[in-house]
Tab-separated table of C-alpha atoms in Angstrom:
chain	number	residue	atom	x	y	z
A	25	UNK	CA	-17.785	-2.843	-26.192
A	26	UNK	CA	-16.925	0.866	-25.762
A	27	UNK	CA	-20.064	1.813	-25.671
A	28	UNK	CA	-21.032	-0.797	-23.143
A	29	UNK	CA	-18.197	0.981	-21.168
A	30	UNK	CA	-19.522	4.360	-21.780
A	31	UNK	CA	-23.071	3.557	-20.089
A	32	UNK	CA	-21.123	1.603	-16.917
A	33	UNK	CA	-19.002	4.651	-16.570
A	34	UNK	CA	-21.820	6.769	-16.778
A	35	UNK	CA	-24.090	4.870	-14.260
A	36	UNK	CA	-21.084	4.687	-11.955
A	37	UNK	CA	-20.767	8.566	-12.094
A	38	UNK	CA	-24.324	9.142	-11.700
A	39	UNK	CA	-24.412	6.681	-8.491
A	40	UNK	CA	-21.490	8.182	-6.925
A	41	UNK	CA	-22.511	11.696	-7.463
A	42	UNK	CA	-26.059	10.397	-5.998
A	43	UNK	CA	-24.267	9.022	-3.121
A	44	UNK	CA	-22.159	12.023	-2.119
A	45	UNK	CA	-25.251	14.167	-1.981
A	46	UNK	CA	-27.117	12.522	0.751
A	47	UNK	CA	-26.432	13.264	4.260
A	48	UNK	CA	-25.048	10.437	5.913
A	49	UNK	CA	-21.203	10.565	5.793
A	50	UNK	CA	-20.796	6.871	5.519
A	51	UNK	CA	-22.319	7.260	1.796
A	52	UNK	CA	-20.233	9.884	1.269
A	53	UNK	CA	-17.141	7.827	1.602
A	54	UNK	CA	-19.346	5.097	-0.514
A	55	UNK	CA	-19.748	7.731	-3.338
A	56	UNK	CA	-15.883	8.633	-3.134
A	57	UNK	CA	-15.038	4.982	-3.806
A	58	UNK	CA	-17.610	4.742	-6.858
A	59	UNK	CA	-16.246	7.670	-7.981
A	60	UNK	CA	-12.801	6.577	-8.080
A	61	UNK	CA	-13.633	3.161	-9.878
A	62	UNK	CA	-15.602	5.238	-12.192
A	63	UNK	CA	-12.288	7.469	-13.111
A	64	UNK	CA	-10.241	4.017	-13.192
A	65	UNK	CA	-12.497	2.528	-15.963
A	66	UNK	CA	-12.500	5.763	-17.778
A	67	UNK	CA	-8.855	6.028	-17.936
A	68	UNK	CA	-8.936	2.169	-19.143
A	69	UNK	CA	-11.156	2.990	-21.303
A	70	UNK	CA	-9.529	5.887	-23.036
A	71	UNK	CA	-6.496	4.164	-23.251
A	72	UNK	CA	-8.331	1.890	-25.679
A	73	UNK	CA	-9.791	-1.667	-25.321
A	74	UNK	CA	-7.070	-3.863	-27.186
A	75	UNK	CA	-6.428	-7.352	-26.635
A	76	UNK	CA	-2.761	-7.447	-27.711
A	77	UNK	CA	0.396	-9.013	-26.642
A	78	UNK	CA	2.583	-7.112	-23.882
A	79	UNK	CA	4.448	-4.315	-25.280
A	80	UNK	CA	8.031	-5.833	-25.714
A	81	UNK	CA	10.190	-4.794	-28.314
A	82	UNK	CA	12.523	-7.367	-29.862
A	83	UNK	CA	16.199	-7.402	-30.049
A	84	UNK	CA	17.394	-5.047	-33.069
A	85	UNK	CA	14.240	-3.427	-33.719
A	86	UNK	CA	12.790	0.093	-32.448
A	87	UNK	CA	9.144	-0.636	-32.281
A	88	UNK	CA	7.091	-3.641	-31.014
A	89	UNK	CA	5.483	-6.000	-33.936
A	90	UNK	CA	1.964	-6.476	-34.188
A	91	UNK	CA	-0.751	-5.270	-31.794
A	92	UNK	CA	0.334	-4.616	-28.137
A	93	UNK	CA	-1.437	-3.356	-25.292
A	94	UNK	CA	-0.783	0.245	-23.901
A	95	UNK	CA	1.032	0.073	-20.655
A	96	UNK	CA	0.159	3.800	-19.472
A	97	UNK	CA	-2.992	3.525	-18.807
A	98	UNK	CA	-2.279	0.527	-16.526
A	99	UNK	CA	0.386	2.112	-14.666
A	100	UNK	CA	-1.966	5.244	-14.205
A	101	UNK	CA	-4.899	3.224	-13.130
A	102	UNK	CA	-2.525	1.032	-10.394
A	103	UNK	CA	-1.293	4.489	-9.011
A	104	UNK	CA	-4.753	5.692	-8.413
A	105	UNK	CA	-5.748	2.557	-6.869
A	106	UNK	CA	-2.880	3.503	-4.067
A	107	UNK	CA	-4.234	7.128	-3.925
A	108	UNK	CA	-7.768	5.955	-3.087
A	109	UNK	CA	-6.921	3.294	-0.827
A	110	UNK	CA	-5.020	5.578	1.244
A	111	UNK	CA	-7.661	8.482	1.163
A	112	UNK	CA	-10.751	5.750	1.873
A	113	UNK	CA	-8.356	4.571	4.948
A	114	UNK	CA	-7.656	8.432	6.192
A	115	UNK	CA	-11.648	8.866	5.755
A	116	UNK	CA	-12.538	5.919	7.547
A	117	UNK	CA	-10.410	6.654	10.472
A	118	UNK	CA	-11.878	10.484	10.443
A	119	UNK	CA	-15.611	9.326	10.324
A	120	UNK	CA	-14.687	7.053	13.070
A	121	UNK	CA	-13.227	10.221	15.201
A	122	UNK	CA	-16.165	12.257	14.069
A	123	UNK	CA	-18.915	9.445	15.215
A	124	UNK	CA	-17.216	9.454	18.763
A	125	UNK	CA	-17.063	13.000	19.397
A	126	UNK	CA	-20.716	13.764	17.816
A	127	UNK	CA	-22.466	10.613	18.037
A	128	UNK	CA	-24.210	10.600	14.666
A	129	UNK	CA	-23.166	10.564	10.837
A	130	UNK	CA	-25.535	13.076	10.023
A	131	UNK	CA	-23.642	15.857	7.997
A	132	UNK	CA	-26.138	18.483	9.327
A	133	UNK	CA	-25.466	17.582	12.930
A	134	UNK	CA	-21.736	18.166	12.460
A	135	UNK	CA	-22.439	21.751	11.202
A	136	UNK	CA	-21.322	23.039	14.849
A	137	UNK	CA	-18.160	23.372	16.225
A	138	UNK	CA	-19.167	23.397	19.902
A	139	UNK	CA	-18.592	19.671	20.057
C-alpha cells in the first residue's frame, strides 16, 4: 500500500511543479494547492498506514493496548490544511487585485511596476 502512495505522492509533486512553472498566475495557485495536498499525503504516509483503534489508554495502564493509530500526523495535517486554506484565500484575493490593475494573468506582463 505504501508503494502506491509513493507513486501518487510523486505524481502530485510532479504535477504541482509543472503547474507552478507555467506563465499563468492562476495555474501557479493551482500548483500550490496540489503541492500542499501532496505534502499532507506525504506526512500521512510517513506516519504509517495502520488500521487500528484510537490511541486511548485504559485506566491503570501506561500505554495503549494493541495496535493503535498515531494521532500526530493527523494533527499536523489538520493544521496544514487550515494554513493552506488561508494562503489560498490570500492568493485568490491577490490574483483578483492584480488582474484588476494589470488586466491579464500572465506573469511576464506583471514584471513592470508602472501599472
